[in-house]
Amino acid sequence: MTPNTDPRTKYTQPPMPEQHQDPQPGDTARMTPAPDHGEETYRGSGRLSGQRALITGGDSGIGRAVAIAYAREGADVAISYLAEEQEDAAATKSLVEEAGRTCVTLPGDLRDEQDCIDAVEKTVAELGGLDVLVLNAGTQSERAPDAQIDRDEILNVFTTNLVAPMMLMREAAPHLNPGSNVIVTASIQSFNPSPDLLDYAMTKAALVAFTKALAEQQGER
């Protein structure tokens, strides 16, 4: 019998070291304490055997955790990420391949419509189809009071967090068969927004509405 582990002392304890990721998105190597993506703990049981998944923002953070979990559950995965995050992407690819699965790497910028198109096309071509679309990529920046945000900065957040998921879903829809899944990463910001994340919070609330409407639209098929 394996003895219980005391959950009160199992994980890193407060106070946590201050973190400031600048510029965003952050690099895994600079984070302290190191994030736990499940590298040493996640155990799969074949629940996604034979599935093929596209995970946006799959190089680090939530995206890496999803890629690890899916691979250990038996899925092949494709991960999209910004080209400058190649080091994190390579580490995620290695973890997926250690689980015995295929990992397609898709460097690009999802603010570009063609990169959204290419991400889906390359996933389908290299994995032989698409069963799970994980719309996870996003960006945020701390904002000054009184909505003092440059228009270009607002558009950057809106294009990354809202337009890209719409474009990816548009391209993926013809490839999704009955039993397929679309998963959207929202945030506590969608219902408990922070004033210094004004534009980001707006996008996460919108993503909740998008997910609900998409479920109504796609449910029958």
PDB file of C-alpha atoms in Angstrom:
ATOM      1  CA  MET A   1       0.000   0.000   0.000  1.00  0.00           C
ATOM      2  CA  THR A   2       1.288   3.448  -0.920  1.00  0.00           C
ATOM      3  CA  PRO A   3       1.097   5.884   2.010  1.00  0.00           C
ATOM      4  CA  ASN A   4      -0.889   9.080   1.561  1.00  0.00           C
ATOM      5  CA  THR A   5       1.009  12.250   0.733  1.00  0.00           C
ATOM      6  CA  ASP A   6       0.181  15.261   2.883  1.00  0.00           C
ATOM      7  CA  PRO A   7      -1.259  17.821   0.405  1.00  0.00           C
ATOM      8  CA  ARG A   8      -0.476  20.643   2.837  1.00  0.00           C
ATOM      9  CA  THR A   9       3.257  20.207   2.311  1.00  0.00           C
ATOM     10  CA  LYS A  10       3.450  18.516  -1.113  1.00  0.00           C
ATOM     11  CA  TYR A  11       3.731  21.705  -3.164  1.00  0.00           C
ATOM     12  CA  THR A  12       5.670  24.966  -3.043  1.00  0.00           C
ATOM     13  CA  GLN A  13       4.574  27.024  -0.069  1.00  0.00           C
ATOM     14  CA  PRO A  14       3.883  30.779   0.143  1.00  0.00           C
ATOM     15  CA  PRO A  15       5.274  33.348   0.002  1.00  0.00           C
ATOM     16  CA  MET A  16       5.957  32.792  -3.686  1.00  0.00           C
ATOM     17  CA  PRO A  17       8.890  34.569  -5.359  1.00  0.00           C
ATOM     18  CA  GLU A  18       7.791  37.622  -7.313  1.00  0.00           C
ATOM     19  CA  GLN A  19       7.615  37.082 -11.055  1.00  0.00           C
ATOM     20  CA  HIS A  20       7.646  39.593 -13.842  1.00  0.00           C
ATOM     21  CA  GLN A  21       7.541  38.261 -17.375  1.00  0.00           C
ATOM     22  CA  ASP A  22       8.672  41.042 -19.693  1.00  0.00           C
ATOM     23  CA  PRO A  23       8.268  40.957 -22.607  1.00  0.00           C
ATOM     24  CA  GLN A  24       5.295  38.643 -22.832  1.00  0.00           C
ATOM     25  CA  PRO A  25       4.740  35.794 -23.491  1.00  0.00           C
ATOM     26  CA  GLY A  26       7.098  34.487 -20.852  1.00  0.00           C
ATOM     27  CA  ASP A  27       9.867  31.953 -21.220  1.00  0.00           C
ATOM     28  CA  THR A  28       9.635  28.843 -19.082  1.00  0.00           C
ATOM     29  CA  ALA A  29      13.318  28.982 -18.149  1.00  0.00           C
ATOM     30  CA  ARG A  30      12.931  32.395 -16.469  1.00  0.00           C
ATOM     31  CA  MET A  31      10.059  31.398 -14.194  1.00  0.00           C
ATOM     32  CA  THR A  32      10.670  30.817 -10.487  1.00  0.00           C
ATOM     33  CA  PRO A  33       9.444  28.508  -9.090  1.00  0.00           C
ATOM     34  CA  ALA A  34       9.484  26.384 -12.222  1.00  0.00           C
ATOM     35  CA  PRO A  35       5.951  25.637 -13.468  1.00  0.00           C
ATOM     36  CA  ASP A  36       4.669  22.098 -13.095  1.00  0.00           C
ATOM     37  CA  HIS A  37       3.243  20.924 -16.437  1.00  0.00           C
ATOM     38  CA  GLY A  38       2.850  17.366 -15.195  1.00  0.00           C
ATOM     39  CA  GLU A  39       6.209  16.243 -16.546  1.00  0.00           C
ATOM     40  CA  GLU A  40       6.887  14.015 -13.537  1.00  0.00           C
ATOM     41  CA  THR A  41       3.366  13.315 -12.351  1.00  0.00           C
ATOM     42  CA  TYR A  42       0.839  12.861 -15.160  1.00  0.00           C
ATOM     43  CA  ARG A  43      -0.005   9.235 -15.898  1.00  0.00           C
ATOM     44  CA  GLY A  44      -2.123   8.450 -18.942  1.00  0.00           C
ATOM     45  CA  SER A  45      -4.544   5.583 -19.450  1.00  0.00           C
ATOM     46  CA  GLY A  46      -5.189   5.574 -23.204  1.00  0.00           C
ATOM     47  CA  ARG A  47      -8.296   7.756 -23.116  1.00  0.00           C
ATOM     48  CA  LEU A  48      -7.282   9.594 -26.317  1.00  0.00           C
ATOM     49  CA  SER A  49      -5.784   6.673 -28.181  1.00  0.00           C
ATOM     50  CA  GLY A  50      -5.687   7.393 -31.897  1.00  0.00           C
ATOM     51  CA  GLN A  51      -6.828  11.009 -31.555  1.00  0.00           C
ATOM     52  CA  ARG A  52      -5.161  13.971 -33.296  1.00  0.00           C
ATOM     53  CA  ALA A  53      -5.058  17.356 -31.594  1.00  0.00           C
ATOM     54  CA  LEU A  54      -4.023  20.883 -32.523  1.00  0.00           C
ATOM     55  CA  ILE A  55      -3.031  22.941 -29.465  1.00  0.00           C
ATOM     56  CA  THR A  56      -2.396  26.657 -29.933  1.00  0.00           C
ATOM     57  CA  GLY A  57       0.144  28.167 -27.561  1.00  0.00           C
ATOM     58  CA  GLY A  58       1.318  24.600 -27.042  1.00  0.00           C
ATOM     59  CA  ASP A  59       4.951  25.345 -26.283  1.00  0.00           C
ATOM     60  CA  SER A  60       4.599  26.294 -22.596  1.00  0.00           C
ATOM     61  CA  GLY A  61       2.202  26.904 -19.723  1.00  0.00           C
ATOM     62  CA  ILE A  62      -1.283  25.459 -20.084  1.00  0.00           C
ATOM     63  CA  GLY A  63      -0.507  24.473 -23.665  1.00  0.00           C
ATOM     64  CA  ARG A  64       2.477  22.343 -22.677  1.00  0.00           C
ATOM     65  CA  ALA A  65       0.495  20.701 -19.891  1.00  0.00           C
ATOM     66  CA  VAL A  66      -2.238  19.820 -22.392  1.00  0.00           C
ATOM     67  CA  ALA A  67       0.284  18.461 -24.903  1.00  0.00           C
ATOM     68  CA  ILE A  68       1.889  16.245 -22.259  1.00  0.00           C
ATOM     69  CA  ALA A  69      -1.452  14.963 -21.009  1.00  0.00           C
ATOM     70  CA  TYR A  70      -2.805  14.283 -24.486  1.00  0.00           C
ATOM     71  CA  ALA A  71       0.344  12.456 -25.579  1.00  0.00           C
ATOM     72  CA  ARG A  72       0.316  10.282 -22.480  1.00  0.00           C
ATOM     73  CA  GLU A  73      -3.340   9.529 -23.156  1.00  0.00           C
ATOM     74  CA  GLY A  74      -2.389   8.287 -26.617  1.00  0.00           C
ATOM     75  CA  ALA A  75      -2.949  11.297 -28.901  1.00  0.00           C
ATOM     76  CA  ASP A  76      -0.659  12.707 -31.550  1.00  0.00           C
ATOM     77  CA  VAL A  77      -0.427  16.485 -31.270  1.00  0.00           C
ATOM     78  CA  ALA A  78       0.473  19.591 -33.232  1.00  0.00           C
ATOM     79  CA  ILE A  79       1.542  22.685 -31.307  1.00  0.00           C
ATOM     80  CA  SER A  80       1.487  26.243 -32.625  1.00  0.00           C
ATOM     81  CA  TYR A  81       3.688  28.909 -31.063  1.00  0.00           C
ATOM     82  CA  LEU A  82       5.589  32.109 -31.810  1.00  0.00           C
ATOM     83  CA  ALA A  83       8.875  31.503 -33.624  1.00  0.00           C
ATOM     84  CA  GLU A  84      10.864  33.175 -30.848  1.00  0.00           C
ATOM     85  CA  GLU A  85       9.610  30.492 -28.427  1.00  0.00           C
ATOM     86  CA  GLN A  86      11.357  27.690 -30.308  1.00  0.00           C
ATOM     87  CA  GLU A  87      13.321  26.570 -27.247  1.00  0.00           C
ATOM     88  CA  ASP A  88      10.145  25.946 -25.248  1.00  0.00           C
ATOM     89  CA  ALA A  89       8.518  24.273 -28.259  1.00  0.00           C
ATOM     90  CA  ALA A  90      11.464  21.900 -28.671  1.00  0.00           C
ATOM     91  CA  ALA A  91      11.202  20.890 -25.012  1.00  0.00           C
ATOM     92  CA  THR A  92       7.481  20.194 -25.393  1.00  0.00           C
ATOM     93  CA  LYS A  93       8.101  18.193 -28.568  1.00  0.00           C
ATOM     94  CA  SER A  94      10.637  16.046 -26.712  1.00  0.00           C
ATOM     95  CA  LEU A  95       8.165  15.345 -23.918  1.00  0.00           C
ATOM     96  CA  VAL A  96       5.478  14.321 -26.411  1.00  0.00           C
ATOM     97  CA  GLU A  97       7.884  12.059 -28.274  1.00  0.00           C
ATOM     98  CA  GLU A  98       9.055  10.490 -25.011  1.00  0.00           C
ATOM     99  CA  ALA A  99       5.442   9.359 -24.613  1.00  0.00           C
ATOM    100  CA  GLY A 100       5.734   7.599 -27.963  1.00  0.00           C
ATOM    101  CA  ARG A 101       3.561  10.050 -29.886  1.00  0.00           C
ATOM    102  CA  THR A 102       4.065  12.345 -32.869  1.00  0.00           C
ATOM    103  CA  CYS A 103       4.473  16.095 -32.311  1.00  0.00           C
ATOM    104  CA  VAL A 104       4.122  18.498 -35.233  1.00  0.00           C
ATOM    105  CA  THR A 105       5.646  21.912 -34.524  1.00  0.00           C
ATOM    106  CA  LEU A 106       4.001  24.958 -36.096  1.00  0.00           C
ATOM    107  CA  PRO A 107       5.951  28.196 -35.564  1.00  0.00           C
ATOM    108  CA  GLY A 108       4.021  31.260 -36.659  1.00  0.00           C
ATOM    109  CA  ASP A 109       1.933  34.224 -35.578  1.00  0.00           C
ATOM    110  CA  LEU A 110      -1.791  33.517 -35.307  1.00  0.00           C
ATOM    111  CA  ARG A 111      -2.535  37.216 -35.737  1.00  0.00           C
ATOM    112  CA  ASP A 112      -1.804  36.476 -39.385  1.00  0.00           C
ATOM    113  CA  GLU A 113      -4.777  34.826 -41.105  1.00  0.00           C
ATOM    114  CA  GLN A 114      -2.538  32.749 -43.345  1.00  0.00           C
ATOM    115  CA  ASP A 115      -0.711  31.325 -40.327  1.00  0.00           C
ATOM    116  CA  CYS A 116      -4.081  30.176 -38.936  1.00  0.00           C
ATOM    117  CA  ILE A 117      -4.896  28.530 -42.255  1.00  0.00           C
ATOM    118  CA  ASP A 118      -1.482  26.906 -42.440  1.00  0.00           C
ATOM    119  CA  ALA A 119      -1.646  25.609 -38.864  1.00  0.00           C
ATOM    120  CA  VAL A 120      -4.801  23.626 -39.565  1.00  0.00           C
ATOM    121  CA  GLU A 121      -3.694  22.462 -43.015  1.00  0.00           C
ATOM    122  CA  LYS A 122      -0.323  21.220 -41.773  1.00  0.00           C
ATOM    123  CA  THR A 123      -1.904  19.478 -38.789  1.00  0.00           C
ATOM    124  CA  VAL A 124      -4.343  17.607 -41.000  1.00  0.00           C
ATOM    125  CA  ALA A 125      -1.658  16.770 -43.560  1.00  0.00           C
ATOM    126  CA  GLU A 126       0.925  15.500 -41.071  1.00  0.00           C
ATOM    127  CA  LEU A 127      -1.377  13.807 -38.550  1.00  0.00           C
ATOM    128  CA  GLY A 128      -3.889  12.521 -41.069  1.00  0.00           C
ATOM    129  CA  GLY A 129      -6.840  14.419 -39.645  1.00  0.00           C
ATOM    130  CA  LEU A 130      -8.059  16.470 -36.703  1.00  0.00           C
ATOM    131  CA  ASP A 131     -10.163  15.356 -33.739  1.00  0.00           C
ATOM    132  CA  VAL A 132      -9.455  17.941 -31.042  1.00  0.00           C
ATOM    133  CA  LEU A 133      -8.931  21.680 -31.429  1.00  0.00           C
ATOM    134  CA  VAL A 134      -7.564  23.414 -28.324  1.00  0.00           C
ATOM    135  CA  LEU A 135      -7.840  27.202 -28.639  1.00  0.00           C
ATOM    136  CA  ASN A 136      -5.413  28.161 -25.917  1.00  0.00           C
ATOM    137  CA  ALA A 137      -3.030  30.835 -27.270  1.00  0.00           C
ATOM    138  CA  GLY A 138      -3.486  34.270 -25.729  1.00  0.00           C
ATOM    139  CA  THR A 139      -1.685  37.418 -24.674  1.00  0.00           C
ATOM    140  CA  GLN A 140      -2.114  39.995 -21.925  1.00  0.00           C
ATOM    141  CA  SER A 141      -0.319  43.065 -20.589  1.00  0.00           C
ATOM    142  CA  GLU A 142      -0.756  45.120 -17.443  1.00  0.00           C
ATOM    143  CA  ARG A 143      -2.568  48.358 -18.340  1.00  0.00           C
ATOM    144  CA  ALA A 144      -2.555  51.889 -16.924  1.00  0.00           C
ATOM    145  CA  PRO A 145      -5.727  53.377 -15.357  1.00  0.00           C
ATOM    146  CA  ASP A 146      -8.435  55.203 -17.292  1.00  0.00           C
ATOM    147  CA  ALA A 147      -8.144  52.888 -20.316  1.00  0.00           C
ATOM    148  CA  GLN A 148      -4.887  54.539 -21.343  1.00  0.00           C
ATOM    149  CA  ILE A 149      -4.055  51.897 -23.958  1.00  0.00           C
ATOM    150  CA  ASP A 150      -2.755  52.480 -27.464  1.00  0.00           C
ATOM    151  CA  ARG A 151      -5.105  51.318 -30.192  1.00  0.00           C
ATOM    152  CA  ASP A 152      -2.451  49.025 -31.663  1.00  0.00           C
ATOM    153  CA  GLU A 153      -1.982  47.332 -28.303  1.00  0.00           C
ATOM    154  CA  ILE A 154      -5.724  46.753 -27.997  1.00  0.00           C
ATOM    155  CA  LEU A 155      -5.852  45.311 -31.498  1.00  0.00           C
ATOM    156  CA  ASN A 156      -2.916  43.033 -30.712  1.00  0.00           C
ATOM    157  CA  VAL A 157      -4.789  41.511 -27.771  1.00  0.00           C
ATOM    158  CA  PHE A 158      -8.106  41.302 -29.621  1.00  0.00           C
ATOM    159  CA  THR A 159      -6.538  39.768 -32.730  1.00  0.00           C
ATOM    160  CA  THR A 160      -4.595  37.163 -30.745  1.00  0.00           C
ATOM    161  CA  ASN A 161      -7.318  36.261 -28.274  1.00  0.00           C
ATOM    162  CA  LEU A 162     -10.466  36.605 -30.399  1.00  0.00           C
ATOM    163  CA  VAL A 163      -9.858  36.819 -34.127  1.00  0.00           C
ATOM    164  CA  ALA A 164      -7.379  33.923 -34.247  1.00  0.00           C
ATOM    165  CA  PRO A 165      -9.753  31.454 -32.527  1.00  0.00           C
ATOM    166  CA  MET A 166     -12.482  32.376 -35.007  1.00  0.00           C
ATOM    167  CA  MET A 167     -10.149  31.853 -37.961  1.00  0.00           C
ATOM    168  CA  LEU A 168      -8.862  28.561 -36.596  1.00  0.00           C
ATOM    169  CA  MET A 169     -12.366  27.277 -35.976  1.00  0.00           C
ATOM    170  CA  ARG A 170     -13.389  28.304 -39.482  1.00  0.00           C
ATOM    171  CA  GLU A 171     -10.516  26.305 -40.957  1.00  0.00           C
ATOM    172  CA  ALA A 172     -10.909  23.328 -38.617  1.00  0.00           C
ATOM    173  CA  ALA A 173     -14.684  22.887 -38.909  1.00  0.00           C
ATOM    174  CA  PRO A 174     -14.651  20.930 -42.193  1.00  0.00           C
ATOM    175  CA  HIS A 175     -12.244  18.414 -40.646  1.00  0.00           C
ATOM    176  CA  LEU A 176     -14.155  17.834 -37.390  1.00  0.00           C
ATOM    177  CA  ASN A 177     -16.359  14.743 -37.424  1.00  0.00           C
ATOM    178  CA  PRO A 178     -18.979  13.576 -34.898  1.00  0.00           C
ATOM    179  CA  GLY A 179     -17.224  12.984 -31.579  1.00  0.00           C
ATOM    180  CA  SER A 180     -14.646  15.686 -32.174  1.00  0.00           C
ATOM    181  CA  ASN A 181     -13.967  18.349 -29.557  1.00  0.00           C
ATOM    182  CA  VAL A 182     -13.258  22.070 -29.450  1.00  0.00           C
ATOM    183  CA  ILE A 183     -11.782  23.318 -26.184  1.00  0.00           C
ATOM    184  CA  VAL A 184     -11.349  27.019 -25.368  1.00  0.00           C
ATOM    185  CA  THR A 185      -9.107  28.389 -22.615  1.00  0.00           C
ATOM    186  CA  ALA A 186     -10.969  31.183 -20.830  1.00  0.00           C
ATOM    187  CA  SER A 187     -10.008  32.737 -17.474  1.00  0.00           C
ATOM    188  CA  ILE A 188     -11.264  33.909 -14.113  1.00  0.00           C
ATOM    189  CA  GLN A 189     -10.976  37.300 -15.842  1.00  0.00           C
ATOM    190  CA  SER A 190     -14.144  36.460 -17.772  1.00  0.00           C
ATOM    191  CA  PHE A 191     -16.296  36.848 -14.643  1.00  0.00           C
ATOM    192  CA  ASN A 192     -14.005  38.495 -12.081  1.00  0.00           C
ATOM    193  CA  PRO A 193     -12.029  41.004 -14.167  1.00  0.00           C
ATOM    194  CA  SER A 194      -9.000  42.953 -12.976  1.00  0.00           C
ATOM    195  CA  PRO A 195      -8.895  46.678 -13.773  1.00  0.00           C
ATOM    196  CA  ASP A 196      -5.289  46.464 -14.943  1.00  0.00           C
ATOM    197  CA  LEU A 197      -6.199  43.762 -17.476  1.00  0.00           C
ATOM    198  CA  LEU A 198      -9.048  45.690 -19.045  1.00  0.00           C
ATOM    199  CA  ASP A 199      -8.683  44.575 -22.661  1.00  0.00           C
ATOM    200  CA  TYR A 200      -7.614  41.026 -21.795  1.00  0.00           C
ATOM    201  CA  ALA A 201     -10.614  40.585 -19.495  1.00  0.00           C
ATOM    202  CA  MET A 202     -12.895  41.756 -22.299  1.00  0.00           C
ATOM    203  CA  THR A 203     -11.539  39.060 -24.597  1.00  0.00           C
ATOM    204  CA  LYS A 204     -11.954  36.289 -22.038  1.00  0.00           C
ATOM    205  CA  ALA A 205     -15.577  37.246 -21.393  1.00  0.00           C
ATOM    206  CA  ALA A 206     -16.103  37.227 -25.160  1.00  0.00           C
ATOM    207  CA  LEU A 207     -14.524  33.785 -25.424  1.00  0.00           C
ATOM    208  CA  VAL A 208     -17.072  32.412 -22.963  1.00  0.00           C
ATOM    209  CA  ALA A 209     -19.872  33.737 -25.192  1.00  0.00           C
ATOM    210  CA  PHE A 210     -18.088  32.341 -28.248  1.00  0.00           C
ATOM    211  CA  THR A 211     -17.864  28.903 -26.648  1.00  0.00           C
ATOM    212  CA  LYS A 212     -21.536  28.860 -25.686  1.00  0.00           C
ATOM    213  CA  ALA A 213     -22.653  29.995 -29.134  1.00  0.00           C
ATOM    214  CA  LEU A 214     -20.290  27.530 -30.807  1.00  0.00           C
ATOM    215  CA  ALA A 215     -21.704  24.677 -28.734  1.00  0.00           C
ATOM    216  CA  GLU A 216     -25.224  25.595 -29.865  1.00  0.00           C
ATOM    217  CA  GLN A 217     -24.108  25.871 -33.488  1.00  0.00           C
ATOM    218  CA  GLN A 218     -21.997  22.713 -33.641  1.00  0.00           C
ATOM    219  CA  GLY A 219     -23.857  20.463 -31.220  1.00  0.00           C
ATOM    220  CA  GLU A 220     -26.001  18.686 -33.784  1.00  0.00           C
ATOM    221  CA  ARG A 221     -22.993  17.647 -35.878  1.00  0.00           C
TER     222      ARG A 221
END
